[in-house]
CSV table of C-alpha atoms in Angstrom, one decimal:
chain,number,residue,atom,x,y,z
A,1,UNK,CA,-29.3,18.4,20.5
A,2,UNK,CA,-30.5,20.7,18.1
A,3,UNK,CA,-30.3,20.6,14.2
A,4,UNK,CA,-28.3,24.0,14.3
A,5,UNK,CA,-25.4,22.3,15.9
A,6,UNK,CA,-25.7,19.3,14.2
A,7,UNK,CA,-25.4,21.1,11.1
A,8,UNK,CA,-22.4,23.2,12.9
A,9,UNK,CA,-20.3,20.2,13.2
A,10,UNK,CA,-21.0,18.3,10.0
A,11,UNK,CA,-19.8,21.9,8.0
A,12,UNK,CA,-16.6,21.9,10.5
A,13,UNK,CA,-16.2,17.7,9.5
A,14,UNK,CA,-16.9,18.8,5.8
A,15,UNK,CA,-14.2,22.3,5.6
A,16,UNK,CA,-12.0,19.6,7.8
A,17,UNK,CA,-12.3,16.7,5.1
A,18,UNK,CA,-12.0,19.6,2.4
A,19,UNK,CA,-8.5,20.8,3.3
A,20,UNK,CA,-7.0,17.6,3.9
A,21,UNK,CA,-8.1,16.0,0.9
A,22,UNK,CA,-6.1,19.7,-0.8
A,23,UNK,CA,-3.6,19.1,1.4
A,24,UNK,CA,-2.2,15.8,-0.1
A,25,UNK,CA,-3.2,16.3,-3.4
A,26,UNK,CA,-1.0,20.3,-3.7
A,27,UNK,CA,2.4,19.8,-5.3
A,28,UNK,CA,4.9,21.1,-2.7
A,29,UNK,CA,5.6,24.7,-2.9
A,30,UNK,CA,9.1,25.9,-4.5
A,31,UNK,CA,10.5,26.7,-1.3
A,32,UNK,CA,10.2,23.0,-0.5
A,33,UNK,CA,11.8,21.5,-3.3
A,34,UNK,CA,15.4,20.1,-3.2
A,35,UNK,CA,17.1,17.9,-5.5
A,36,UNK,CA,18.6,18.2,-9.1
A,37,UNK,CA,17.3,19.6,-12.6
A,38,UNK,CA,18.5,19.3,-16.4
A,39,UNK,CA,19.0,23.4,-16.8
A,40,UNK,CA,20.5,24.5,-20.6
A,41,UNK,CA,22.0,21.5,-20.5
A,42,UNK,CA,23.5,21.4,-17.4
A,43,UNK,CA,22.5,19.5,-14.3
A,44,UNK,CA,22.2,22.3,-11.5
A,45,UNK,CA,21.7,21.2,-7.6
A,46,UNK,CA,18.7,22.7,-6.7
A,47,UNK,CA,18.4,24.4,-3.2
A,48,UNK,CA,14.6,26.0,-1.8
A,49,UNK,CA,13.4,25.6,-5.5
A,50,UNK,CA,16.4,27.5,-6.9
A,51,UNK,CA,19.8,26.5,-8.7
A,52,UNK,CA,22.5,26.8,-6.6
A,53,UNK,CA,25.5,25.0,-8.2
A,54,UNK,CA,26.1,23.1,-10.8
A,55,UNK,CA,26.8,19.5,-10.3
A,56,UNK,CA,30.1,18.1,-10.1
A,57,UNK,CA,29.4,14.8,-9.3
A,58,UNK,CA,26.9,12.1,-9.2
A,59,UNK,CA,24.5,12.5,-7.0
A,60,UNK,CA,22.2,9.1,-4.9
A,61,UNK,CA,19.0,10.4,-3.7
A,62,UNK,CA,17.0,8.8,-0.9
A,63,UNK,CA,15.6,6.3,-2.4
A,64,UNK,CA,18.8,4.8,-4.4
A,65,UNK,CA,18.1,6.6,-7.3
A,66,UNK,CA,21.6,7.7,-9.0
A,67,UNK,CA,21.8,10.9,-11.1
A,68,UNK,CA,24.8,11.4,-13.0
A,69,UNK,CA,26.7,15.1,-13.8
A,70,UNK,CA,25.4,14.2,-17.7
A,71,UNK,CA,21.6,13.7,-16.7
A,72,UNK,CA,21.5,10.0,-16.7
A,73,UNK,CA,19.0,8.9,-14.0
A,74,UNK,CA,19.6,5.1,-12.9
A,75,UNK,CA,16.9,3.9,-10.7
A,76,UNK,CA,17.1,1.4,-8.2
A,77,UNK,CA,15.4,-1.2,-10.0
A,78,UNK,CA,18.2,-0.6,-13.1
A,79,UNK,CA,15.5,1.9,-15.2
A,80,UNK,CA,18.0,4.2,-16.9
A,81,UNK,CA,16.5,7.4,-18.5
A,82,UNK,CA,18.2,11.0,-19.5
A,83,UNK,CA,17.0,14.0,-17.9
A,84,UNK,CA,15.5,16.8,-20.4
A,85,UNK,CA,15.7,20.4,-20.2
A,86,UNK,CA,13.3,21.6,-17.1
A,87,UNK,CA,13.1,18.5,-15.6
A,88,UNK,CA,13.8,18.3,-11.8
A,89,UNK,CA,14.0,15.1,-9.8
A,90,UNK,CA,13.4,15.4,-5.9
A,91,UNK,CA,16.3,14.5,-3.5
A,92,UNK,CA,13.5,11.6,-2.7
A,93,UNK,CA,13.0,10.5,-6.4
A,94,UNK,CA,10.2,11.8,-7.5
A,95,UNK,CA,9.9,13.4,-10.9
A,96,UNK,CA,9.2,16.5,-11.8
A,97,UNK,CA,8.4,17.8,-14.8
A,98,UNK,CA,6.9,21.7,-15.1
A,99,UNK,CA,6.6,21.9,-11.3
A,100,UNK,CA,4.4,18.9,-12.0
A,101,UNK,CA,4.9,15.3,-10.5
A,102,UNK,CA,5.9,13.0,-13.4
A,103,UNK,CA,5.9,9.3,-13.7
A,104,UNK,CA,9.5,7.8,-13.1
A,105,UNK,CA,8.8,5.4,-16.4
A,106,UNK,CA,10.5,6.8,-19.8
């Protein structure tokens, strides 16, 4: 075996490695994002990254989470916190904050 194709398949293993390693560390794109954010004041459902209606009523998320129609979050583990203005929790509990992931612990 030659070093040419040695060094062939250790750049394909290293661009492999490269991409995954991006891959779970990207936040997920807009499109991908469903769940409920503090807007103005009001607590929107979000739908593809975009409000689609307010909220009307309290909302459980995936993982037990609770969000009420005045931006109380009550986790599973009875952590209570208020949603602020931009701040967007996934329908599977995870925080957002900016388009960021955020700590659950406030």
């Amino acid at each position: 075996m030659g070093s040419s194709s040695r060094f062939l398949r250790l750049s394909i293993g290293v661009i492999t490695a490269i991409f995954l390693i991006v891959g779970f560390v990207t936040p997920p794109f807009a499109a991908d994002m469903d769940g409920v954010m503090m807007s103005n004041g009001k607590m929107m459902m979000m739908k593809a990254g975009r409000p689609a209606t307010a909220m009307d009523n309290a909302v459980t998320l995936s993982d037990g989470t609770i969000v009420s129609v005045d931006g109380t979050v009550k986790s599973r583990d009875g952590n209570e916190f208020h949603l602020h203005n931009g701040e967007m929790i996934m329908m599977d509990g995870h925080l957002m904050k900016g388009g960021k992931p955020a700590p659950m612990s406030q």
